[in-house]
Every structure is written in structure tokens, then in C-alpha cells.
Tab-separated table of C-alpha atoms in Angstrom:
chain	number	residue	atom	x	y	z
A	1	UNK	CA	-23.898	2.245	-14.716
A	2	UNK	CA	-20.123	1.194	-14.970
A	3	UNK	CA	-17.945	3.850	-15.850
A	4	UNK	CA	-14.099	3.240	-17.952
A	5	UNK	CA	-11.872	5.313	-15.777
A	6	UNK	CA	-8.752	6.261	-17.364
A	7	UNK	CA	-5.643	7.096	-14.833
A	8	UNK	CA	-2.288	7.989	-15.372
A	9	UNK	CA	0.613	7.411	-13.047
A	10	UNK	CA	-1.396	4.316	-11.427
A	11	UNK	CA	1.398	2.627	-10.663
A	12	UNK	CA	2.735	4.966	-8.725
A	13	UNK	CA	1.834	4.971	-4.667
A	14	UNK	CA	-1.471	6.635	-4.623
A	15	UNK	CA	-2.408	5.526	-7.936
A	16	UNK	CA	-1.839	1.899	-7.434
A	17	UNK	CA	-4.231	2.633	-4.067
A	18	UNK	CA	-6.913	4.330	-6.204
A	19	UNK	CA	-6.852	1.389	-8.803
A	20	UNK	CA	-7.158	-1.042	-5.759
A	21	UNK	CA	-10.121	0.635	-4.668
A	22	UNK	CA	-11.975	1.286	-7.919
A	23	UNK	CA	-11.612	-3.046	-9.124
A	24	UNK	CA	-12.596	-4.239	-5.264
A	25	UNK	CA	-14.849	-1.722	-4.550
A	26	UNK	CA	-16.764	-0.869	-7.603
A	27	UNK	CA	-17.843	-2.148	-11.243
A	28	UNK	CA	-16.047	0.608	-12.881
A	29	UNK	CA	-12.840	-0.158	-15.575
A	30	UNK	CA	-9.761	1.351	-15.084
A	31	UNK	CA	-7.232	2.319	-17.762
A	32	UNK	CA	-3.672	2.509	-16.435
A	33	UNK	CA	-1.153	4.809	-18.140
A	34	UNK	CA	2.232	4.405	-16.516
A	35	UNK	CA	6.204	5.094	-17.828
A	36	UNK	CA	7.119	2.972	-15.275
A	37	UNK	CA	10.110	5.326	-14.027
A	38	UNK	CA	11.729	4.348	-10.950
A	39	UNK	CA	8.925	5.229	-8.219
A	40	UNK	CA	6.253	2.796	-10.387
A	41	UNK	CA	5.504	-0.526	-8.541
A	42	UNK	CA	3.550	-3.077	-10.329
A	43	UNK	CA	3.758	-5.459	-7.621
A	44	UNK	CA	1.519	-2.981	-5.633
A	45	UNK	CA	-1.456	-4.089	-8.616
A	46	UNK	CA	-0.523	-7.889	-8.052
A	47	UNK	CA	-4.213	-8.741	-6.712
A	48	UNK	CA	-5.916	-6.594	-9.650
A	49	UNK	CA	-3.870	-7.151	-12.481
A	50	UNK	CA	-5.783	-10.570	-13.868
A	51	UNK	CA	-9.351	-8.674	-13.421
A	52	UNK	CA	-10.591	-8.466	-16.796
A	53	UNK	CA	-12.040	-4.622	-15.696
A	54	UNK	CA	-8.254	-3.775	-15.474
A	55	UNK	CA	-6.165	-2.884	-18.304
A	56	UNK	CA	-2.166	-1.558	-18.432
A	57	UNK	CA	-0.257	0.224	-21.148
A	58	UNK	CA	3.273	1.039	-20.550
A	59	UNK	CA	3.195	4.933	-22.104
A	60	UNK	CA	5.129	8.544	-21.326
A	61	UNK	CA	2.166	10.855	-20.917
A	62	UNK	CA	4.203	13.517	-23.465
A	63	UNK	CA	3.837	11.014	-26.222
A	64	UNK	CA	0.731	12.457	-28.139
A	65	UNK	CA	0.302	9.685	-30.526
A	66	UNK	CA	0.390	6.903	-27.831
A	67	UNK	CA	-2.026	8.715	-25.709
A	68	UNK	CA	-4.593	9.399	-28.617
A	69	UNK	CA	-4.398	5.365	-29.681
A	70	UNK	CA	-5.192	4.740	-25.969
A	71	UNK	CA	-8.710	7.383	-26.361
A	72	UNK	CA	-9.696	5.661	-28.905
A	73	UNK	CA	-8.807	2.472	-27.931
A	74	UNK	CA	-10.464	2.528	-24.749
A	75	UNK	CA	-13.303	5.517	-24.831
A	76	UNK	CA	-13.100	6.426	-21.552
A	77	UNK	CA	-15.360	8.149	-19.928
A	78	UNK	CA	-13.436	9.779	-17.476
A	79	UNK	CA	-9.755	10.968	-16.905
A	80	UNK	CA	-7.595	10.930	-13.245
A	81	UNK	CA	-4.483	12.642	-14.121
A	82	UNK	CA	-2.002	11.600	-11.147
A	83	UNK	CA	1.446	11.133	-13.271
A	84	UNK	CA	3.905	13.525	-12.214
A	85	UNK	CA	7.312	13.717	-10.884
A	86	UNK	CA	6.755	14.620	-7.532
A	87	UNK	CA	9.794	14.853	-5.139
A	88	UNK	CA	11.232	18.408	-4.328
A	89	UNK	CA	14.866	17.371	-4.107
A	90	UNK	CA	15.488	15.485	-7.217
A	91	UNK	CA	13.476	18.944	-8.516
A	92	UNK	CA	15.930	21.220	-7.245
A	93	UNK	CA	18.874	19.136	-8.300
A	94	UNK	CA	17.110	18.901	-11.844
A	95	UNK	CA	14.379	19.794	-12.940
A	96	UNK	CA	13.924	19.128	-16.511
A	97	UNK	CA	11.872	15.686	-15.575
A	98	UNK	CA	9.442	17.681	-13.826
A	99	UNK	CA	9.060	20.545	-16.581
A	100	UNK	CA	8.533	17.745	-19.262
A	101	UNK	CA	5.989	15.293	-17.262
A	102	UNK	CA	4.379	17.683	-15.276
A	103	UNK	CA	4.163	21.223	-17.637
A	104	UNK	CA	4.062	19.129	-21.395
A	105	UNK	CA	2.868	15.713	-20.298
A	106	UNK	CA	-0.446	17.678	-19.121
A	107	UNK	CA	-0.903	19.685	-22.308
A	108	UNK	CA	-0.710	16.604	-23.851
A	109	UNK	CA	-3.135	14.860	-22.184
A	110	UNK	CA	-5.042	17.747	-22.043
A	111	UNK	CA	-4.921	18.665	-25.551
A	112	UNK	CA	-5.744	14.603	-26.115
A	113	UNK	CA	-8.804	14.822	-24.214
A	114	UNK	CA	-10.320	18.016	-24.956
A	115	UNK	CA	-10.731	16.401	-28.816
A	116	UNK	CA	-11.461	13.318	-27.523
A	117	UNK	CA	-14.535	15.004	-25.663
A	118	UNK	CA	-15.810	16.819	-28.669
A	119	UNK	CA	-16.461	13.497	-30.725
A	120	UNK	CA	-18.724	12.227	-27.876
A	121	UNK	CA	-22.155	12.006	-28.428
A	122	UNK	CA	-24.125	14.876	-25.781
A	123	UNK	CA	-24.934	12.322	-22.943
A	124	UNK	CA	-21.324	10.951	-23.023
A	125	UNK	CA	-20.046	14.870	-23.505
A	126	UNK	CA	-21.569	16.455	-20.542
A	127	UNK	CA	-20.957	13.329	-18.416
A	128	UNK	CA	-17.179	13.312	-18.947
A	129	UNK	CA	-14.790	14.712	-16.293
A	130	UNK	CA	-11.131	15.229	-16.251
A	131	UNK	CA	-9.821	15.249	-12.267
A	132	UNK	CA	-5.807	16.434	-12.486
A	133	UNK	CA	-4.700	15.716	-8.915
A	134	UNK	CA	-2.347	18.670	-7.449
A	135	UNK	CA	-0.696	19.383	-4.324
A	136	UNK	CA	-0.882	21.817	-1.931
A	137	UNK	CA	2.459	22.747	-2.495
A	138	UNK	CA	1.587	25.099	-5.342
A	139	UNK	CA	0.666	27.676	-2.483
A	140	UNK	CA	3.946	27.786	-0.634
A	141	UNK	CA	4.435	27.603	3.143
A	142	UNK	CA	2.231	28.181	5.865
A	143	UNK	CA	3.123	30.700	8.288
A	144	UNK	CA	4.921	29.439	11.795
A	145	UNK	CA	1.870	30.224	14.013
A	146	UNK	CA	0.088	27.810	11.569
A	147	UNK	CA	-3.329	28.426	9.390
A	148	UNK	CA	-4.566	26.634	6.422
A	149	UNK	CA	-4.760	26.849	2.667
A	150	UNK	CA	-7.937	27.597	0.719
A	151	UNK	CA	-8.630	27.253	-3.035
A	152	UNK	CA	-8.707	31.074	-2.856
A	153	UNK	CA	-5.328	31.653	-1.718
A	154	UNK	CA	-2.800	32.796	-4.143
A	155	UNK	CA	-0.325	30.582	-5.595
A	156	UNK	CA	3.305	31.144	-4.712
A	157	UNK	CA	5.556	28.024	-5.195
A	158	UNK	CA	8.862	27.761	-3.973
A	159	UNK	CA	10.455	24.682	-6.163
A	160	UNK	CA	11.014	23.711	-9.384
A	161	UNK	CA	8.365	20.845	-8.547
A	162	UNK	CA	5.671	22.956	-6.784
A	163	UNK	CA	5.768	25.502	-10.307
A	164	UNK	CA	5.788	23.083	-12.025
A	165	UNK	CA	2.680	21.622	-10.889
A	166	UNK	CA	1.205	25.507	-10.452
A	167	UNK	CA	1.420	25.827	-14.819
A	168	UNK	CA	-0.009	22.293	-14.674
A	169	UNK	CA	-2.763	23.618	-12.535
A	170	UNK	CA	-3.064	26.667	-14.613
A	171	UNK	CA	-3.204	24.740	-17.890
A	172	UNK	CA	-6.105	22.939	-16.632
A	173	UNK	CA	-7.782	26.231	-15.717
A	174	UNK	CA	-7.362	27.896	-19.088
A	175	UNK	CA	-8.710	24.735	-20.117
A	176	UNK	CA	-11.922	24.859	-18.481
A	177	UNK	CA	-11.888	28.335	-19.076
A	178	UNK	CA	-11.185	28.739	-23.036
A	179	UNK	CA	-12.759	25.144	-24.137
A	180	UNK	CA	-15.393	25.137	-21.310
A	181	UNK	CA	-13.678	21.688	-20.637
A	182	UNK	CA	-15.248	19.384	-17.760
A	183	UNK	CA	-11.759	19.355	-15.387
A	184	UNK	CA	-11.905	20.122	-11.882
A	185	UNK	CA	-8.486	20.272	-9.859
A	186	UNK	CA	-8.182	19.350	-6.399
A	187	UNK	CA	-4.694	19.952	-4.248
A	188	UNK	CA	-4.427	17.716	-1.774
A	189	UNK	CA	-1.567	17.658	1.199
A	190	UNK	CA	1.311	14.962	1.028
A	191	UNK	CA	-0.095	11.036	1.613
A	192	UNK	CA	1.311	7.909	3.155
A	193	UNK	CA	1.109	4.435	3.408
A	194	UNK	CA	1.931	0.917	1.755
A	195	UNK	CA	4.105	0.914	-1.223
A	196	UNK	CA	5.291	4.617	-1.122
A	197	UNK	CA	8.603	5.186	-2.538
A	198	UNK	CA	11.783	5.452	0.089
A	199	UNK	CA	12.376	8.856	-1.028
A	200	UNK	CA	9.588	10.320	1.102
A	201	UNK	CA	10.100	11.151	4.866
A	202	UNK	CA	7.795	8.505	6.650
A	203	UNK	CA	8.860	5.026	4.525
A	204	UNK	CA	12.663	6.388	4.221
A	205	UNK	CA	12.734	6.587	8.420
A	206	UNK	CA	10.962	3.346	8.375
A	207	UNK	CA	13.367	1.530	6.521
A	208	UNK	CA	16.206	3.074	8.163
């Protein structure tokens, strides 16, 4: 059965990629919820953007009224949260972007879905999920002789953009925890490949 898959930030790199995948390679809908700030690139949704299973609004995830007309709008039956400002410089030289998209633009959606979720039907209910997409950046550096991260280890961010994802990450906890809410968080390491933004590492020394 076909599934309406609401994302946010799919214009973004790896969001336009998801979107991609989900219109060629499945029957499922997508949703896209995108500000369209300056790392968004709609030409990288050219080949799905006429599919009748994809739809676009233009909306700031803090906007709480916007995001509730899209619910009902659209019933979705599943959320992948991937908006967020995401680069640790422009974080450090300010970070008030990434305190209002990543910290407030979460409780919003958050706060959105939860009482979206409690008007569905029991089927619909306990088949709903809510996947926020971290980073693995929320647990700070890796020692020199190397190692890994688990989802055990502690957090311990460094940047205004890794804490700011961590109190994303623990909003969606207390979340599950307090609401029982279906979210699950994964925290994935950094990604590359067509369409990424200049300001990360591998496309900037590509174009240079």
C-alpha cells in the first residue's frame, strides 16, 4: 500500500536525493516542505516535479499555522524531518539561524505532528512514524587513534550547529518519551554527491 511521505528540507542536497528515489523507485507520495534558503535547489527535482505523486509548498518549518494547513491538507502518513541549517562555520559566525530552524522549527513540527497523530484513526495511529535525520556531530570528535560512535555514546557537541541539533535530538526523545510518540532518530556521518552546496569540503575543492 502507497504511503504520503511528508519531508522537510527536500530541496536541499540529500533531500532532493531522497525525493528522487521515493517518485522513481516507489508508489509512495511525497510532501515537500522547503524555505528555499540559499542551499535549496529546485533544479535538483527537475525530473520529479510534474509527477502527480509529488507535491511542493514553499514554508519555514517555525511557522505553526503553515505547517498544521499542510497536516491537514495532505494527511500524511509519515514525517522525514531533514530541514536544518547545517554548516559549522556560518554556525560559529552566527548562530541564531541554526537555534531557530533547528531547536524551534522541530518543536514545531513536532508539536504539529504529535496532534496530528492523535486524530488518526488506530490503524493509521500506530502505523505513523516520524524519522528526524541527525548527524553524528552531536557526539563530538573521535579520538586521533580513531574508533567509532555508537547510539550509546554520550553527546558532547562542540558548535553552535552540532547543539543545536543535540536539543533537536533531545526534543524528539522527550517526545517519544512523554507522548509515547512514533519518532525514531538516526545520526548519520556527513554525505556527498550531485547537487551539494559549494560550502562543503568535497564540491567546494571540485569547483575550485
Amino acid at each position: 500500500m502507497s504511503k504520503r511521505i511528508l519531508i522537510t528540507g527536500g530541496s536541499g542536497f540529500i533531500g532532493s536525493a531522497l525525493i528522487r528515489y521515493i517518485i522513481n523507485q516507489t508508489q509512495d507520495s511525497v510532501i515537500n516542505i522547503d524555505k528555499l534558503t540559499y542551499a535549496a535547489n529546485q533544479s535538483a527535482l527537475k525530473e520529479v516535479e510534474n509527477n502527480p505523486r509529488y507535491a511542493f509548498e514553499q514554508i519555514d518549518i517555525c511557522d505553526l499555522k503553515a505547517i498544521e494547513s499542510v497536516f491537514e491538507k495532505y494527511q500524511p502518513d509519515a514525517v522525514m524531518h531533514l530541514a536544518a541549517e547545517s554548516h559549522v562555520d556560518r554556525s560559529i559566525s552566527g548562530a541564531a539561524d541554526f537555534i531557530q530552524t533547528n531547536i524551534v522549527g522541530t518543536y514545531t513540527l513536532l508539536e504539529v505532528a504529535k496532534n496530528y497523530w492523535h486524530t488518526l484513526d488506530e490503524v493509521k495511529k500506530s502505523a505513523f512514524r516520524f524519522h528526524h535525520i541527525s548527524t553524528d556531530e552531536v557526539y563530538g570528535s573521535l579520538e586521533e587513534d580513531g574508533g567509532f560512535f555508537y547510539e550509546t555514546t554520550p553527546y558532547d557537541p562542540h558548535s553552535p550547529y552540532s547543539a543545536s541539533k543535540a536539543s533537536s535530538d533531545m526534543l524528539v526523545k522527550s517526545y517519544m518519551d512523554t507522548y509515547k510518540f512514533p519518532a525514531n532518530i538516526t545520526n548519520c556521518s556527513n554525505n556527498y554527491g550531485p547537487y551539494q552546496f559549494p560550502e562543503k569540503l568535497i564540491p567546494l575543492i571540485i569547483n575550485n
